[in-house]
């Protein structure tokens, strides 16, 4: 970022990236095919990473590409692979949802009103030295936010375990229960056919 | 760039995400809408962080990204379980607790 103010280059870059972001986001929620939606979501995240970089958030821009465009998107693609279903009618507009849309539009108008009135139009001054670099963020993260950072690891662990438990197949358990019942049935039947008979006749002792 | 522009973009993103969550029937697209909402929030965090010259916003954004990853994993696992049980990912058909 330039120190003096918004240069023409900044304006053009932001304009292009913001337009592309909005366009791809709209594309994401309007496509019928989930694969197209995911691809435009990836494009949205890439454009957003560019916008993050223009806010001198270089570390976050890299993380955005790694985590969103990398990990989360692969997850989405895999799930689409498992359950790819074309929709008959993608949008559902019931009376309650129409109300929700109206409320959302009202909220949008109000928020833009508040934002454009409440904040100065001035360009923020030059970022401090090393703003948004890995070193600077690491300093804040491991000094002031150590416990939240550690609790993220717990959260991720819980998410992993939860994901495995929720999505695991129950077929093996059902098969095991059925096998157990089956064995039980066989034993009962055997008992029914030969009541009172010892399971295996033992060889008499001392018989030659 | 003035912070206001970034904020307006972040609200537009959040609204698009909300529209996706509320209007789409496909649960996958609804999850994508949630991701868009989280990204809108992140953009606002980073914009304010730049405005105030304070790196705490970056840390929050970092935490939100980790949270989004966890949310996507669990959400998609629930979708897979829903599909196993009821052969649908249509949100209007997941009405087991309604009856």
mmCIF file of N, CA, C and O in Angstrom, chain A residues 19-31 37 40 44 91, chain B residues 12-13 15-17 19 24 29 36:
data_model
loop_
_atom_site.group_PDB
_atom_site.id
_atom_site.type_symbol
_atom_site.label_atom_id
_atom_site.label_comp_id
_atom_site.label_asym_id
_atom_site.label_seq_id
_atom_site.Cartn_x
_atom_site.Cartn_y
_atom_site.Cartn_z
ATOM 1 N N UNK A 19 -15.410 -6.787 -7.706
ATOM 2 C CA UNK A 19 -16.432 -7.198 -8.673
ATOM 3 C C UNK A 19 -16.404 -8.699 -8.890
ATOM 4 O O UNK A 19 -17.446 -9.369 -8.878
ATOM 5 N N UNK A 20 -15.178 -9.232 -9.082
ATOM 6 C CA UNK A 20 -15.050 -10.669 -9.312
ATOM 7 C C UNK A 20 -15.553 -11.455 -8.105
ATOM 8 O O UNK A 20 -16.255 -12.465 -8.253
ATOM 9 N N UNK A 21 -15.205 -10.993 -6.892
ATOM 10 C CA UNK A 21 -15.645 -11.694 -5.684
ATOM 11 C C UNK A 21 -17.156 -11.765 -5.618
ATOM 12 O O UNK A 21 -17.746 -12.834 -5.416
ATOM 13 N N UNK A 22 -17.800 -10.599 -5.808
ATOM 14 C CA UNK A 22 -19.260 -10.568 -5.748
ATOM 15 C C UNK A 22 -19.871 -11.459 -6.822
ATOM 16 O O UNK A 22 -20.804 -12.232 -6.565
ATOM 17 N N UNK A 23 -19.313 -11.362 -8.038
ATOM 18 C CA UNK A 23 -19.838 -12.145 -9.145
ATOM 19 C C UNK A 23 -19.748 -13.639 -8.847
ATOM 20 O O UNK A 23 -20.733 -14.376 -8.995
ATOM 21 N N UNK A 24 -18.574 -14.069 -8.399
ATOM 22 C CA UNK A 24 -18.398 -15.500 -8.158
ATOM 23 C C UNK A 24 -19.234 -15.971 -6.973
ATOM 24 O O UNK A 24 -19.727 -17.108 -6.963
ATOM 25 N N UNK A 25 -19.394 -15.100 -5.972
ATOM 26 C CA UNK A 25 -20.226 -15.485 -4.820
ATOM 27 C C UNK A 25 -21.671 -15.681 -5.269
ATOM 28 O O UNK A 25 -22.329 -16.655 -4.884
ATOM 29 N N UNK A 26 -22.160 -14.752 -6.107
ATOM 30 C CA UNK A 26 -23.521 -14.908 -6.630
ATOM 31 C C UNK A 26 -23.625 -16.169 -7.471
ATOM 32 O O UNK A 26 -24.612 -16.909 -7.400
ATOM 33 N N UNK A 27 -22.595 -16.421 -8.268
ATOM 34 C CA UNK A 27 -22.553 -17.616 -9.098
ATOM 35 C C UNK A 27 -22.642 -18.868 -8.222
ATOM 36 O O UNK A 27 -23.323 -19.827 -8.580
ATOM 37 N N UNK A 28 -21.955 -18.825 -7.066
ATOM 38 C CA UNK A 28 -21.934 -19.990 -6.169
ATOM 39 C C UNK A 28 -23.329 -20.380 -5.720
ATOM 40 O O UNK A 28 -23.688 -21.550 -5.738
ATOM 41 N N UNK A 29 -24.124 -19.380 -5.318
ATOM 42 C CA UNK A 29 -25.417 -19.742 -4.718
ATOM 43 C C UNK A 29 -26.519 -19.850 -5.754
ATOM 44 O O UNK A 29 -27.640 -20.183 -5.409
ATOM 45 N N UNK A 30 -26.223 -19.579 -7.043
ATOM 46 C CA UNK A 30 -27.293 -19.686 -8.031
ATOM 47 C C UNK A 30 -27.140 -20.900 -8.941
ATOM 48 O O UNK A 30 -28.053 -21.196 -9.701
ATOM 49 N N UNK A 31 -25.992 -21.589 -8.878
ATOM 50 C CA UNK A 31 -25.802 -22.711 -9.816
ATOM 51 C C UNK A 31 -26.566 -23.935 -9.352
ATOM 52 O O UNK A 31 -26.669 -24.197 -8.158
ATOM 53 N N UNK A 37 -20.811 -24.861 -8.485
ATOM 54 C CA UNK A 37 -20.888 -23.987 -7.315
ATOM 55 C C UNK A 37 -19.574 -24.021 -6.541
ATOM 56 O O UNK A 37 -19.042 -22.971 -6.143
ATOM 57 N N UNK A 40 -16.827 -22.084 -8.381
ATOM 58 C CA UNK A 40 -16.919 -20.627 -8.246
ATOM 59 C C UNK A 40 -16.637 -20.190 -6.818
ATOM 60 O O UNK A 40 -16.124 -19.090 -6.604
ATOM 61 N N UNK A 44 -14.023 -17.425 -5.694
ATOM 62 C CA UNK A 44 -14.320 -16.383 -4.707
ATOM 63 C C UNK A 44 -13.203 -16.283 -3.678
ATOM 64 O O UNK A 44 -12.746 -15.187 -3.335
ATOM 65 N N UNK A 91 -34.346 -23.521 -5.723
ATOM 66 C CA UNK A 91 -34.741 -22.512 -4.751
ATOM 67 C C UNK A 91 -36.098 -22.863 -4.161
ATOM 68 O O UNK A 91 -36.964 -23.400 -4.843
ATOM 69 N N UNK B 12 -21.782 -7.242 1.611
ATOM 70 C CA UNK B 12 -22.388 -7.847 0.416
ATOM 71 C C UNK B 12 -22.120 -9.347 0.402
ATOM 72 O O UNK B 12 -23.021 -10.165 0.169
ATOM 73 N N UNK B 13 -20.877 -9.738 0.725
ATOM 74 C CA UNK B 13 -20.532 -11.163 0.781
ATOM 75 C C UNK B 13 -21.389 -11.872 1.818
ATOM 76 O O UNK B 13 -21.926 -12.954 1.571
ATOM 77 N N UNK B 15 -24.290 -11.030 2.963
ATOM 78 C CA UNK B 15 -25.686 -11.109 2.522
ATOM 79 C C UNK B 15 -25.857 -12.194 1.469
ATOM 80 O O UNK B 15 -26.844 -12.943 1.496
ATOM 81 N N UNK B 16 -24.906 -12.298 0.534
ATOM 82 C CA UNK B 16 -24.999 -13.351 -0.487
ATOM 83 C C UNK B 16 -24.971 -14.715 0.183
ATOM 84 O O UNK B 16 -25.755 -15.608 -0.143
ATOM 85 N N UNK B 17 -24.080 -14.860 1.177
ATOM 86 C CA UNK B 17 -24.020 -16.123 1.905
ATOM 87 C C UNK B 17 -25.319 -16.421 2.621
ATOM 88 O O UNK B 17 -25.822 -17.545 2.579
ATOM 89 N N UNK B 19 -28.283 -15.354 1.820
ATOM 90 C CA UNK B 19 -29.278 -15.714 0.808
ATOM 91 C C UNK B 19 -29.099 -17.178 0.413
ATOM 92 O O UNK B 19 -30.079 -17.914 0.269
ATOM 93 N N UNK B 24 -31.550 -21.729 -0.670
ATOM 94 C CA UNK B 24 -31.249 -22.953 -1.406
ATOM 95 C C UNK B 24 -31.764 -24.171 -0.663
ATOM 96 O O UNK B 24 -31.770 -24.197 0.570
ATOM 97 N N UNK B 29 -25.027 -26.502 -0.865
ATOM 98 C CA UNK B 29 -24.946 -25.080 -1.219
ATOM 99 C C UNK B 29 -25.169 -24.236 0.032
ATOM 100 O O UNK B 29 -24.562 -23.174 0.191
ATOM 101 N N UNK B 36 -19.306 -18.497 2.859
ATOM 102 C CA UNK B 36 -19.286 -17.110 2.362
ATOM 103 C C UNK B 36 -19.536 -16.128 3.506
ATOM 104 O O UNK B 36 -18.890 -15.077 3.584
#
